[in-house]
PDB file of C-alpha atoms in Angstrom:
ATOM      1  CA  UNK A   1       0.590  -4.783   7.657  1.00  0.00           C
ATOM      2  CA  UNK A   2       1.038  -4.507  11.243  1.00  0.00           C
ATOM      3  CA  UNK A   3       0.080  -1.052  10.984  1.00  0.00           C
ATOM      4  CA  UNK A   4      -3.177  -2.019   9.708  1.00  0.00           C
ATOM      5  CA  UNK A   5      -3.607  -4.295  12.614  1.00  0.00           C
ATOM      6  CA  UNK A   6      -2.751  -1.025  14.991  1.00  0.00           C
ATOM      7  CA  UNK A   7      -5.468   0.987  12.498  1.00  0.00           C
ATOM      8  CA  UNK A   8      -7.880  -2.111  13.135  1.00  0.00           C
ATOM      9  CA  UNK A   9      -7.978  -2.194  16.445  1.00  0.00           C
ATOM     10  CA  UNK A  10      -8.368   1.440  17.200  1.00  0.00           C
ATOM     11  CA  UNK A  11     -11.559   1.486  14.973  1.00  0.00           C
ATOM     12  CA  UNK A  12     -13.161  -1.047  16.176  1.00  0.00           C
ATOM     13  CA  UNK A  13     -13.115  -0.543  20.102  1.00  0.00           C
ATOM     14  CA  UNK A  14     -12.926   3.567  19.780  1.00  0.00           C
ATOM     15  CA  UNK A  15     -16.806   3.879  19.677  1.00  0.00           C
ATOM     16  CA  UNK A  16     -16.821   1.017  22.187  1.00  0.00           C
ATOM     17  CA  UNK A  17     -14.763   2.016  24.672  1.00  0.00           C
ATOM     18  CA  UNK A  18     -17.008   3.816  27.566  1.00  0.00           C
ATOM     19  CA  UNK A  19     -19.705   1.381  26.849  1.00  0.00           C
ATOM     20  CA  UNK A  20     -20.899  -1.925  25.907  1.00  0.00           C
ATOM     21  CA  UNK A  21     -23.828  -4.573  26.558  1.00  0.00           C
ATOM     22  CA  UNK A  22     -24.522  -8.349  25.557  1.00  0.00           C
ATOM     23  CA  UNK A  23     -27.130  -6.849  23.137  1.00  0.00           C
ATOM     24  CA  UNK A  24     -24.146  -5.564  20.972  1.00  0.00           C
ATOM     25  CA  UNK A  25     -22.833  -8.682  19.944  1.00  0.00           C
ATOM     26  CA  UNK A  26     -24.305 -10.321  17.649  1.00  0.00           C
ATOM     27  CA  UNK A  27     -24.836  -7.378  15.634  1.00  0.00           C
ATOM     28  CA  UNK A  28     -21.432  -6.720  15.694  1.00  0.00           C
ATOM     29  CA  UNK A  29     -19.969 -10.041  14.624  1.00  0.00           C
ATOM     30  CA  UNK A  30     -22.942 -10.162  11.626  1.00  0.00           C
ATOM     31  CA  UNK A  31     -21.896  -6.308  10.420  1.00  0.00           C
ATOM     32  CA  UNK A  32     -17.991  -6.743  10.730  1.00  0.00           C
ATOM     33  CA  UNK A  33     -18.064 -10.518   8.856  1.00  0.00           C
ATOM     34  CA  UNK A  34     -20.666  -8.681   6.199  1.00  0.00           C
ATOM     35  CA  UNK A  35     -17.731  -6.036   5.912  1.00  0.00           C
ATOM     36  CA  UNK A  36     -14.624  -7.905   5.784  1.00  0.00           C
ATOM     37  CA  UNK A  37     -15.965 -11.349   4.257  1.00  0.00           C
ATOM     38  CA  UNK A  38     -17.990 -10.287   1.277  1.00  0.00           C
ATOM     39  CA  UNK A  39     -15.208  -8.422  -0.375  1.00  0.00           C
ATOM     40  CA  UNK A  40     -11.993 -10.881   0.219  1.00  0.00           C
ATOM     41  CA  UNK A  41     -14.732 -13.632  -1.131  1.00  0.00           C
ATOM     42  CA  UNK A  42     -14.862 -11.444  -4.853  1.00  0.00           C
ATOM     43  CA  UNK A  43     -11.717 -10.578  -4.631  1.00  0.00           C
ATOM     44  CA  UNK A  44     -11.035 -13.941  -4.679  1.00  0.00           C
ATOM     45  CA  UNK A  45     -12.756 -15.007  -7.020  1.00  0.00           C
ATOM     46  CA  UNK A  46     -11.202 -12.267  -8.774  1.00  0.00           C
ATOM     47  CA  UNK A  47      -8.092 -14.148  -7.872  1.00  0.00           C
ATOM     48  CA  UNK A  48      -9.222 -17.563  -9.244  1.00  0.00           C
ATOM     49  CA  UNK A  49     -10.514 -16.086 -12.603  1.00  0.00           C
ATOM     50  CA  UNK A  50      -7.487 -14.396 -13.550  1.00  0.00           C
ATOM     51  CA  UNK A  51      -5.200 -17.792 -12.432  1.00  0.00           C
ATOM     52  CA  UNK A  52      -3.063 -16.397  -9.491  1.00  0.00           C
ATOM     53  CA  UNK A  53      -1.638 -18.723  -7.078  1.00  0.00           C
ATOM     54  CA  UNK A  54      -3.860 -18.813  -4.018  1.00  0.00           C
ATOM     55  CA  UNK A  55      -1.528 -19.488  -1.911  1.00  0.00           C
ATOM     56  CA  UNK A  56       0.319 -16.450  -3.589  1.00  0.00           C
ATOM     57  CA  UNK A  57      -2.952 -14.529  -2.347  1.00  0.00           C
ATOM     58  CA  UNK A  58      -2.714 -15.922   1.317  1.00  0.00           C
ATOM     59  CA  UNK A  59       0.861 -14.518   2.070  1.00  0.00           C
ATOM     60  CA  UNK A  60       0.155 -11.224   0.488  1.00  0.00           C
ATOM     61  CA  UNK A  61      -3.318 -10.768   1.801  1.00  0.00           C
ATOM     62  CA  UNK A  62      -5.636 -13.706   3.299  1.00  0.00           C
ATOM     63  CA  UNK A  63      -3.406 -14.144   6.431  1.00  0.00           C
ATOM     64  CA  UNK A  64      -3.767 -10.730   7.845  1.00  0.00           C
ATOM     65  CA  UNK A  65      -7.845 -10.954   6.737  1.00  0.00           C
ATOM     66  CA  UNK A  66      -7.886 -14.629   8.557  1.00  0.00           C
ATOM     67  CA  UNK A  67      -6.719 -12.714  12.140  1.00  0.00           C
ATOM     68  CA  UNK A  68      -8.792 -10.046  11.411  1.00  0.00           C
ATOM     69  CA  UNK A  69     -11.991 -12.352  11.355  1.00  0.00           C
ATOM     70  CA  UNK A  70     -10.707 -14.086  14.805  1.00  0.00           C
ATOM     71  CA  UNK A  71     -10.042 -11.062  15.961  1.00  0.00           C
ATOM     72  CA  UNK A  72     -13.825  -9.559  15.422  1.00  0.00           C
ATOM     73  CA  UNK A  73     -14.955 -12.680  16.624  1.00  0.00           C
ATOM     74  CA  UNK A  74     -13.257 -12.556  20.154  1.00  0.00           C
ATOM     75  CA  UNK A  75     -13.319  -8.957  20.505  1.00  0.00           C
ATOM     76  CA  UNK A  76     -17.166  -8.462  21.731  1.00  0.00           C
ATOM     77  CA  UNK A  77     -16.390 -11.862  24.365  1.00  0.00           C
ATOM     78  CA  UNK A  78     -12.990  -9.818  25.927  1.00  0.00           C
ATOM     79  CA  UNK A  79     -15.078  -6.531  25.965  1.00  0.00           C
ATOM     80  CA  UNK A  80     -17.276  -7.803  28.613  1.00  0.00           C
ATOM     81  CA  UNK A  81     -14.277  -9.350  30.561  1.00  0.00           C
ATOM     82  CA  UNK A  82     -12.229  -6.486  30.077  1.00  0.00           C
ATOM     83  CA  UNK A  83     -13.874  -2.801  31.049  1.00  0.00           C
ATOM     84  CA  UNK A  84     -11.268  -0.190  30.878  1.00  0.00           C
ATOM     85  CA  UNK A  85      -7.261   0.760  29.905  1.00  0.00           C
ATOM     86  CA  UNK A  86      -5.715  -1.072  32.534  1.00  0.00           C
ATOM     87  CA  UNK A  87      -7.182  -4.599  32.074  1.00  0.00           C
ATOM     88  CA  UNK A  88      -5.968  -3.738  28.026  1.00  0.00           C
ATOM     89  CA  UNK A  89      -3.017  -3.388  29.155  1.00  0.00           C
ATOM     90  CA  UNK A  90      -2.457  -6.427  31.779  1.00  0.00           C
ATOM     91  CA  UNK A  91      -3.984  -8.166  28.385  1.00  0.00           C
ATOM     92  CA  UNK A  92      -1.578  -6.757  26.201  1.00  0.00           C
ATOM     93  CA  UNK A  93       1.429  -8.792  28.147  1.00  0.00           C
ATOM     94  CA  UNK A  94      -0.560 -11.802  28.176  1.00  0.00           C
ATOM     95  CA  UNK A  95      -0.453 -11.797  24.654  1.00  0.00           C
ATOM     96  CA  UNK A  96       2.815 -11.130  23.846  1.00  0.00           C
ATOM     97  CA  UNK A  97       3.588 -14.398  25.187  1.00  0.00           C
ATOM     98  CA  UNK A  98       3.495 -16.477  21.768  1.00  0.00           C
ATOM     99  CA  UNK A  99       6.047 -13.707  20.782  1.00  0.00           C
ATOM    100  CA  UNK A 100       8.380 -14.334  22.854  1.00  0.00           C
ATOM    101  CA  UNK A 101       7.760 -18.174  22.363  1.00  0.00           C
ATOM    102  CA  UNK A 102       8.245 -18.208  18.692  1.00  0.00           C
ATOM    103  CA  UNK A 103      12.181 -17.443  19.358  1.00  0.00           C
ATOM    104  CA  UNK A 104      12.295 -20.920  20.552  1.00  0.00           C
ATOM    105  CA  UNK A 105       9.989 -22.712  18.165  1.00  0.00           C
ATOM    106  CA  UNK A 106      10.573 -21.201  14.892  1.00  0.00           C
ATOM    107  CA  UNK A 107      14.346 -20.397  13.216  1.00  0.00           C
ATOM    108  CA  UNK A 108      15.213 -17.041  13.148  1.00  0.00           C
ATOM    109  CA  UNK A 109      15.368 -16.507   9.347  1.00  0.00           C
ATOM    110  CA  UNK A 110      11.871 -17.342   8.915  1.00  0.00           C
ATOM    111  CA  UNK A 111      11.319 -14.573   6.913  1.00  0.00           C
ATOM    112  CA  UNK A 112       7.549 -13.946   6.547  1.00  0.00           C
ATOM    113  CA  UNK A 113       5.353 -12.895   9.372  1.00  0.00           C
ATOM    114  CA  UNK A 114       2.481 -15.897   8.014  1.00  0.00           C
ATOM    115  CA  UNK A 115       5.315 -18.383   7.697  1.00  0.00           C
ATOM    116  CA  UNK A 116       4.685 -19.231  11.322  1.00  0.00           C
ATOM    117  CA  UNK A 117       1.472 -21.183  10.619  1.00  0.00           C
ATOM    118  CA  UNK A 118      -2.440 -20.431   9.721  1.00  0.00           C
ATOM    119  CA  UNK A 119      -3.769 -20.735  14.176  1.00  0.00           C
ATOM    120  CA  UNK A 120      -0.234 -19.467  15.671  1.00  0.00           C
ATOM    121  CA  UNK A 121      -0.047 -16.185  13.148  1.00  0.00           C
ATOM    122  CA  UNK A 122      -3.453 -15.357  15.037  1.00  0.00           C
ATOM    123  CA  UNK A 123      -2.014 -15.383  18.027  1.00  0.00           C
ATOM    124  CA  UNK A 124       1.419 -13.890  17.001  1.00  0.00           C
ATOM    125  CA  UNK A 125      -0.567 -10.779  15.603  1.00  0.00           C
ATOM    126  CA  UNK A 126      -3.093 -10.160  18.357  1.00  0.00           C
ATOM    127  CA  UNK A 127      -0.785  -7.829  20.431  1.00  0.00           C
ATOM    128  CA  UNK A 128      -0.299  -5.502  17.639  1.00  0.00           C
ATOM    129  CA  UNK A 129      -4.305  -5.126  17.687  1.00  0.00           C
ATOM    130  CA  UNK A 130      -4.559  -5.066  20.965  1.00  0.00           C
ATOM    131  CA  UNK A 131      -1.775  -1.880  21.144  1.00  0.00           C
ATOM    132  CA  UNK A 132      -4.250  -0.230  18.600  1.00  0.00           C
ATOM    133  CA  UNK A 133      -6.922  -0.679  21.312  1.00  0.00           C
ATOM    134  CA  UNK A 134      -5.054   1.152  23.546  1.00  0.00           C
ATOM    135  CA  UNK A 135      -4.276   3.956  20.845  1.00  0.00           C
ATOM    136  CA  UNK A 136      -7.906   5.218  21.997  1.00  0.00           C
ATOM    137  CA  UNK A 137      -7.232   5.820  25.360  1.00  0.00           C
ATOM    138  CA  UNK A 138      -4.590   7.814  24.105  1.00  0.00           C
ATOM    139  CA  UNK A 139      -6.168  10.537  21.398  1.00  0.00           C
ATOM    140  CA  UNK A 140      -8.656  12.297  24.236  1.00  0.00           C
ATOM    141  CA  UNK A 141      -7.975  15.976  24.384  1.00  0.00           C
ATOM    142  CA  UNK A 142      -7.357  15.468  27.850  1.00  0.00           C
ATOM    143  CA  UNK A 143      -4.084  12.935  26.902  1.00  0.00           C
ATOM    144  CA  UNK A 144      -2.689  15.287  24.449  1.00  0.00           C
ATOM    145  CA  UNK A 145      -0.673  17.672  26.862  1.00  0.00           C
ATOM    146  CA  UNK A 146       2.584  15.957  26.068  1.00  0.00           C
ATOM    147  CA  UNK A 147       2.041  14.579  22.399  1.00  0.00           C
ATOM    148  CA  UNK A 148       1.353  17.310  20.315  1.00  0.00           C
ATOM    149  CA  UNK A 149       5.257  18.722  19.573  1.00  0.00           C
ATOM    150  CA  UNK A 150       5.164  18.819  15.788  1.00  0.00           C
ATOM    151  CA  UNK A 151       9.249  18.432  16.249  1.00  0.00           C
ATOM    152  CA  UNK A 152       8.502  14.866  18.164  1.00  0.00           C
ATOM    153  CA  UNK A 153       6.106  14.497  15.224  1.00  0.00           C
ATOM    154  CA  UNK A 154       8.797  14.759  12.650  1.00  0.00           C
ATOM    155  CA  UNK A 155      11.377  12.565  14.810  1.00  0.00           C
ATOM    156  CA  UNK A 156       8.653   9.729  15.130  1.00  0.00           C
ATOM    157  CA  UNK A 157       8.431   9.385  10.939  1.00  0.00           C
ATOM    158  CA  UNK A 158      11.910   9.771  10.458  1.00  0.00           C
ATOM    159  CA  UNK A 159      12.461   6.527  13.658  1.00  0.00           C
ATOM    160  CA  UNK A 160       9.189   4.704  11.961  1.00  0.00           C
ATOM    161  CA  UNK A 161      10.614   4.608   8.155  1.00  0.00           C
ATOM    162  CA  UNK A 162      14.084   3.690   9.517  1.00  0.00           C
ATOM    163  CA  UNK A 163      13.006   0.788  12.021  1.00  0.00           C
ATOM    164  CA  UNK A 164      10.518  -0.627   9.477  1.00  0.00           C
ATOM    165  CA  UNK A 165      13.395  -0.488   6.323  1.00  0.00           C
ATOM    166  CA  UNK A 166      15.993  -2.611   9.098  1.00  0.00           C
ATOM    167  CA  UNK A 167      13.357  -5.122   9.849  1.00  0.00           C
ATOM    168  CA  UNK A 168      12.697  -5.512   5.947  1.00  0.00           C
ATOM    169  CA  UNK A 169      16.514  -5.390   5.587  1.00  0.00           C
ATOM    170  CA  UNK A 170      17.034  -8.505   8.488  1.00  0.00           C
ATOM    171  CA  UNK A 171      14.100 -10.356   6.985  1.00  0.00           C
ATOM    172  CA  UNK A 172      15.204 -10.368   3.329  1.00  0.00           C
ATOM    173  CA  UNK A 173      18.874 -11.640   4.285  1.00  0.00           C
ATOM    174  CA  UNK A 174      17.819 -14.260   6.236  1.00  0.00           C
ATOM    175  CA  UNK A 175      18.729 -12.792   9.264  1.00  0.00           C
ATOM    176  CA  UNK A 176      15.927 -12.249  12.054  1.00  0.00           C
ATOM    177  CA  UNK A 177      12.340 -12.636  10.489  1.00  0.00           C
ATOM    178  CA  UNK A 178       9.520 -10.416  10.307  1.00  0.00           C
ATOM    179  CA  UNK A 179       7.955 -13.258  13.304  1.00  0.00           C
ATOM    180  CA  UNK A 180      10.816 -12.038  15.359  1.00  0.00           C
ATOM    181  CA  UNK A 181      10.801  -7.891  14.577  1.00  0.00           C
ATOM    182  CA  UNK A 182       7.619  -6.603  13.664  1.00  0.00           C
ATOM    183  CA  UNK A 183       5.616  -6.876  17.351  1.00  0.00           C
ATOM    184  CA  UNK A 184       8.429  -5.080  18.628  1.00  0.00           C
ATOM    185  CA  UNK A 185       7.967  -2.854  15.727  1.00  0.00           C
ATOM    186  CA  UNK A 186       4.494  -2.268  16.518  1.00  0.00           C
ATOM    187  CA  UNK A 187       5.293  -0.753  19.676  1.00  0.00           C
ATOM    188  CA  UNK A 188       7.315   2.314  17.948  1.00  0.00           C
ATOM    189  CA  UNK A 189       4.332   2.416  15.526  1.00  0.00           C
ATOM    190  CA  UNK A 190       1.848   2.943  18.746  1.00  0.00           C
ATOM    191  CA  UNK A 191       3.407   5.713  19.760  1.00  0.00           C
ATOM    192  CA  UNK A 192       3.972   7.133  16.476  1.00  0.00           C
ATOM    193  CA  UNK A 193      -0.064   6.970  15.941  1.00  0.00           C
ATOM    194  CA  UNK A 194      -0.455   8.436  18.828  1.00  0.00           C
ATOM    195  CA  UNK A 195       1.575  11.293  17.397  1.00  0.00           C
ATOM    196  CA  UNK A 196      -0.208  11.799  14.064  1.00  0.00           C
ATOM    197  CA  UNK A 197      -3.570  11.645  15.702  1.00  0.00           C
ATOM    198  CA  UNK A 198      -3.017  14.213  18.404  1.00  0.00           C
ATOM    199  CA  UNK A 199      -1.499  16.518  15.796  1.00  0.00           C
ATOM    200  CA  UNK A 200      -4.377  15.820  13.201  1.00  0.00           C
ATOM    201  CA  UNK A 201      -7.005  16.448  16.202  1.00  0.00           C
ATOM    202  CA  UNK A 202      -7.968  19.193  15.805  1.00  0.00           C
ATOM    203  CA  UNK A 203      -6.345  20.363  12.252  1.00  0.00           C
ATOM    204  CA  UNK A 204      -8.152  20.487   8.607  1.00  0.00           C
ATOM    205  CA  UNK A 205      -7.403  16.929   6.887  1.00  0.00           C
ATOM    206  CA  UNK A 206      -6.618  16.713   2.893  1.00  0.00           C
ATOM    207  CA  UNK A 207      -9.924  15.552   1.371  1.00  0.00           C
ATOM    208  CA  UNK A 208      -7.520  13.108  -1.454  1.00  0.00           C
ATOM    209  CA  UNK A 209      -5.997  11.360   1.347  1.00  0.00           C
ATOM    210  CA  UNK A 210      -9.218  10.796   3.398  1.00  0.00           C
ATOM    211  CA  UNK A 211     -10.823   9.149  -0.190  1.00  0.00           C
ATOM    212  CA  UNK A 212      -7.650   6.879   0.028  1.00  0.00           C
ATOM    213  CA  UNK A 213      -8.028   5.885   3.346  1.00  0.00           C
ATOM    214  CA  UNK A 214     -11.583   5.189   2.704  1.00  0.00           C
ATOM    215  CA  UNK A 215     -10.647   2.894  -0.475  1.00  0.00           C
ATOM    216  CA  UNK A 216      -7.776   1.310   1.668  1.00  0.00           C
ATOM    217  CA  UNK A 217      -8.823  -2.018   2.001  1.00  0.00           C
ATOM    218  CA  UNK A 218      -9.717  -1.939  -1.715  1.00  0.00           C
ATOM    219  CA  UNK A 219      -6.161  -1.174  -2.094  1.00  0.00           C
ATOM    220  CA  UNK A 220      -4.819  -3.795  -0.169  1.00  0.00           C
ATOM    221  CA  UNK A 221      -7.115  -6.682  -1.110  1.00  0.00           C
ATOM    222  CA  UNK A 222      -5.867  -5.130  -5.612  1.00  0.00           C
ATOM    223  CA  UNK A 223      -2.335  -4.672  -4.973  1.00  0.00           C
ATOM    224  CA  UNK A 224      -1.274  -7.948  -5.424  1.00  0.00           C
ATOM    225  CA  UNK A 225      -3.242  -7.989  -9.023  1.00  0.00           C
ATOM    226  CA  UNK A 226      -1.219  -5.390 -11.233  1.00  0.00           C
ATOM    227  CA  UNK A 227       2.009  -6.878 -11.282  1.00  0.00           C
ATOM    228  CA  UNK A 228       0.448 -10.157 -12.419  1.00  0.00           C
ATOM    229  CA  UNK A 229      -1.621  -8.620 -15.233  1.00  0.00           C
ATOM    230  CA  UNK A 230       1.195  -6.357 -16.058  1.00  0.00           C
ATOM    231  CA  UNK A 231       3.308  -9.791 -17.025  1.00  0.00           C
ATOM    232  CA  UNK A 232       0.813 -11.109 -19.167  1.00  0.00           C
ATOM    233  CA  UNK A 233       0.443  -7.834 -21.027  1.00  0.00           C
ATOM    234  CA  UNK A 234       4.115  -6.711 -21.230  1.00  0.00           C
ATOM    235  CA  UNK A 235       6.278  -9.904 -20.260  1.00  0.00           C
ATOM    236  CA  UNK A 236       9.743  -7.902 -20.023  1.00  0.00           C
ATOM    237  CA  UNK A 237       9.095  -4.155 -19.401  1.00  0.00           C
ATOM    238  CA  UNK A 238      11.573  -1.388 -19.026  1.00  0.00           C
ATOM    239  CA  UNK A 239      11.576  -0.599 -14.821  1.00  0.00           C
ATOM    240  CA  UNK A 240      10.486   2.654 -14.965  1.00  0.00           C
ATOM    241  CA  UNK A 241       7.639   1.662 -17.580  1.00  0.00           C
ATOM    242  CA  UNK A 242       6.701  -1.049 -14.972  1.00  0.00           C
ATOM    243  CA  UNK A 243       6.520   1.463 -12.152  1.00  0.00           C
ATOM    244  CA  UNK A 244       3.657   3.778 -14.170  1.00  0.00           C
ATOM    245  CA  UNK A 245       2.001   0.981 -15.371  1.00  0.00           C
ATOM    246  CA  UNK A 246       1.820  -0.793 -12.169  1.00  0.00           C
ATOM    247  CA  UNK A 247      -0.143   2.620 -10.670  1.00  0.00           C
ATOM    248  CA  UNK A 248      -2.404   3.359 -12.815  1.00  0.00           C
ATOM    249  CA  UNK A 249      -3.625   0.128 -13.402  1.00  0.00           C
ATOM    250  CA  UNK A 250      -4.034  -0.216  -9.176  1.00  0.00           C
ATOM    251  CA  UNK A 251      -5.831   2.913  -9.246  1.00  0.00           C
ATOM    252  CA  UNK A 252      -8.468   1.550 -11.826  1.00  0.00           C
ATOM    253  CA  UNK A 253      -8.835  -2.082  -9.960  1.00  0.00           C
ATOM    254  CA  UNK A 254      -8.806  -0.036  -6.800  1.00  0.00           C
ATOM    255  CA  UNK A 255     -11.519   2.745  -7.861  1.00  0.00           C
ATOM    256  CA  UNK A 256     -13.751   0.005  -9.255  1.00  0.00           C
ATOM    257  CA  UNK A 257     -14.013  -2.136  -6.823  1.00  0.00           C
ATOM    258  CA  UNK A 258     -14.127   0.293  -4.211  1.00  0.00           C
ATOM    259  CA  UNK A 259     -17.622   1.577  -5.521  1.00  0.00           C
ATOM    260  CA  UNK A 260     -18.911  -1.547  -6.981  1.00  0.00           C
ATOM    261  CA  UNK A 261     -18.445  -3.704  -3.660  1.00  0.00           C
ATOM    262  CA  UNK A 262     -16.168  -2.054  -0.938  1.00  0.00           C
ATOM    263  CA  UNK A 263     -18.507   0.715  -0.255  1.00  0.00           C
ATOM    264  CA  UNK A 264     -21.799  -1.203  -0.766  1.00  0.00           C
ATOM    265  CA  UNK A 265     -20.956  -3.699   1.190  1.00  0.00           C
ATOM    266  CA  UNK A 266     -19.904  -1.188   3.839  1.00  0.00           C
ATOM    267  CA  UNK A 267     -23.530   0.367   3.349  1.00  0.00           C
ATOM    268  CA  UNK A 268     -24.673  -3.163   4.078  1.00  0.00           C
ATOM    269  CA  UNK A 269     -23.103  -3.878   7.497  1.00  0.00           C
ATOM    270  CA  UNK A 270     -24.159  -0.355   8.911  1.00  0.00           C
ATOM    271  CA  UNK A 271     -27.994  -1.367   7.857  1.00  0.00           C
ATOM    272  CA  UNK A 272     -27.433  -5.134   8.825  1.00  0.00           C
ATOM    273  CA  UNK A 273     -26.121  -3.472  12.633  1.00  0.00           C
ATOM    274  CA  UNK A 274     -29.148  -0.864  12.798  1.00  0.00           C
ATOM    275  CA  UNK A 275     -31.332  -3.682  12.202  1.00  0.00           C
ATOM    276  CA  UNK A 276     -30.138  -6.213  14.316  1.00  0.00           C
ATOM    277  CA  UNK A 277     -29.061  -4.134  17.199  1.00  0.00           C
ATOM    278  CA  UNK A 278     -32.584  -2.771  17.309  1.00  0.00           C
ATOM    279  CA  UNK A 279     -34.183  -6.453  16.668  1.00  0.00           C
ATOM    280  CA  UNK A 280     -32.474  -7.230  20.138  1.00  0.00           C
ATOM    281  CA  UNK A 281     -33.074  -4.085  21.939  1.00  0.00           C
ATOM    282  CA  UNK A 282     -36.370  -4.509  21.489  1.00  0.00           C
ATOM    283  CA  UNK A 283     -36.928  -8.119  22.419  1.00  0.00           C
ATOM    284  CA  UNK A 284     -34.873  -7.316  25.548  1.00  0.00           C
ATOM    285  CA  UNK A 285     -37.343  -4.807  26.016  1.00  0.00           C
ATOM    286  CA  UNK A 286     -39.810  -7.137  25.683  1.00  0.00           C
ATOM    287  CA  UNK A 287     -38.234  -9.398  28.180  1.00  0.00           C
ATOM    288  CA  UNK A 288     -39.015  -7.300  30.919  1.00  0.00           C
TER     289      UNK A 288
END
């Protein structure tokens, strides 16, 4: 998940980051809410149909969509304020402040990252998207000089998988919680980004994996879905049965609702923003 917030943040301010007016934001708060809202809304109802716990639906998924939403919302506001890398990264510090502050207000075996509350989990997660922000500064051909070792490459997967199982590992014995790990976490993961996407620059990309990644947040918004129809269907199946099961009935949920909402809905906001960023060029036109 905190990955995704990294992933998040780089895709938003990449085609934002040389430029940016008052004119672009309202059309960018109406296409990203149009792109993130409409689909958590039927997945949810989705959700409510089938009789999952919503609050079951929250910690898997609605948290991380909640901070997403504040984090649209505030992002075209702090672009004005803040107009290149540096004031980022003075930014960056600022908000790792309710990190270091949730040492002292929550217990340390607080296991989930969400556990810390519906306003402070905002905050707690807004460094990791802001580091993602910064990930765009980094991917210029001109930045790549040092980052492109495919033997660093390898090294940063192998340190990624390993840091990410001992933070699992510490949260599920009640040790240190995810609150407490994972925006230190996100830090490795910046730089291991940085890796894949210098080394993927400028290299052919597998055409499967670029479907997935377009059907992600179909993925993410389905996973939670399988398991629970997979109980109704089979109450005690074998393990390895369960494993099988659980995939392909993912990639059905996942392939269906990827071109029956995701993707229109994503065909929506871009048409929403043409229309709306024009509307306003034109009346500022107008204006003078």
């Amino acid at each position: 998940m905190i990955v995704f917030f990294l992933i998040s943040g780089f895709c938003i301010h990449y085609p934002y980051k040389n430029s940016w007016s008052k004119e672009t934001i309202i059309p960018f708060i109406i296409a990203r809410l149009t792109r993130i809202t409409l689909p958590i809304i039927i997945a949810a109802v989705i959700i409510e149909i089938l009789g999952i716990n919503a609050s079951i639906f929250y910690l898997l998924v609605g948290w991380s969509i909640v901070c997403e939403i504040a984090y649209y919302i505030i992002y075209p506001f702090l672009r004005l304020l803040v107009k290149n890398k540096e004031g980022w990264q003075k930014l960056l510090l600022l908000s790792y402040l309710p990190t270091i502050l949730a040492f002292w207000l929550f217990p340390l075996n607080l296991v989930n990252y969400p556990g810390v509350g519906f306003y402070y989990v905002i905050s707690l997660g807004l460094p990791c998207w802001i580091l993602g922000l910064l990930l765009c500064y980094s991917v210029d051909k001109n930045n790549q000089k040092d980052i492109l070792s495919k033997n660093n490459l390898v090294f940063h997967r192998i340190l990624i998988f390993f840091l990410a199982f001992a933070s699992h590992v510490l949260a599920l014995q009640e040790v240190l919680g995810h609150p407490f790990t994972l925006n230190f976490f996100a830090i490795a993961a910046f730089f291991w980004l940085r890796k894949e996407i210098a080394f993927y620059h400028d290299r052919p990309t597998s055409k499967f994996l670029e479907n997935l990644g377009k059907a992600s947040y179909s993925i993410y918004l389905m996973h939670g879905i399988p398991a629970f129809i997979i109980s109704l269907l089979i109450p005690e199946p074998e393990r390895s049965s369960k494993f099988f099961i659980y995939w392909i009935i993912l990639a059905i949920l996942t392939s269906a609702f990827y071109f029956l909402v995701e993707k229109p809905t994503h065909n929506l906001s871009r048409k929403l923003f043409r229309h709306f960023i024009l509307k306003r060029t034109r009346s500022s036109n107008c204006s003078y």
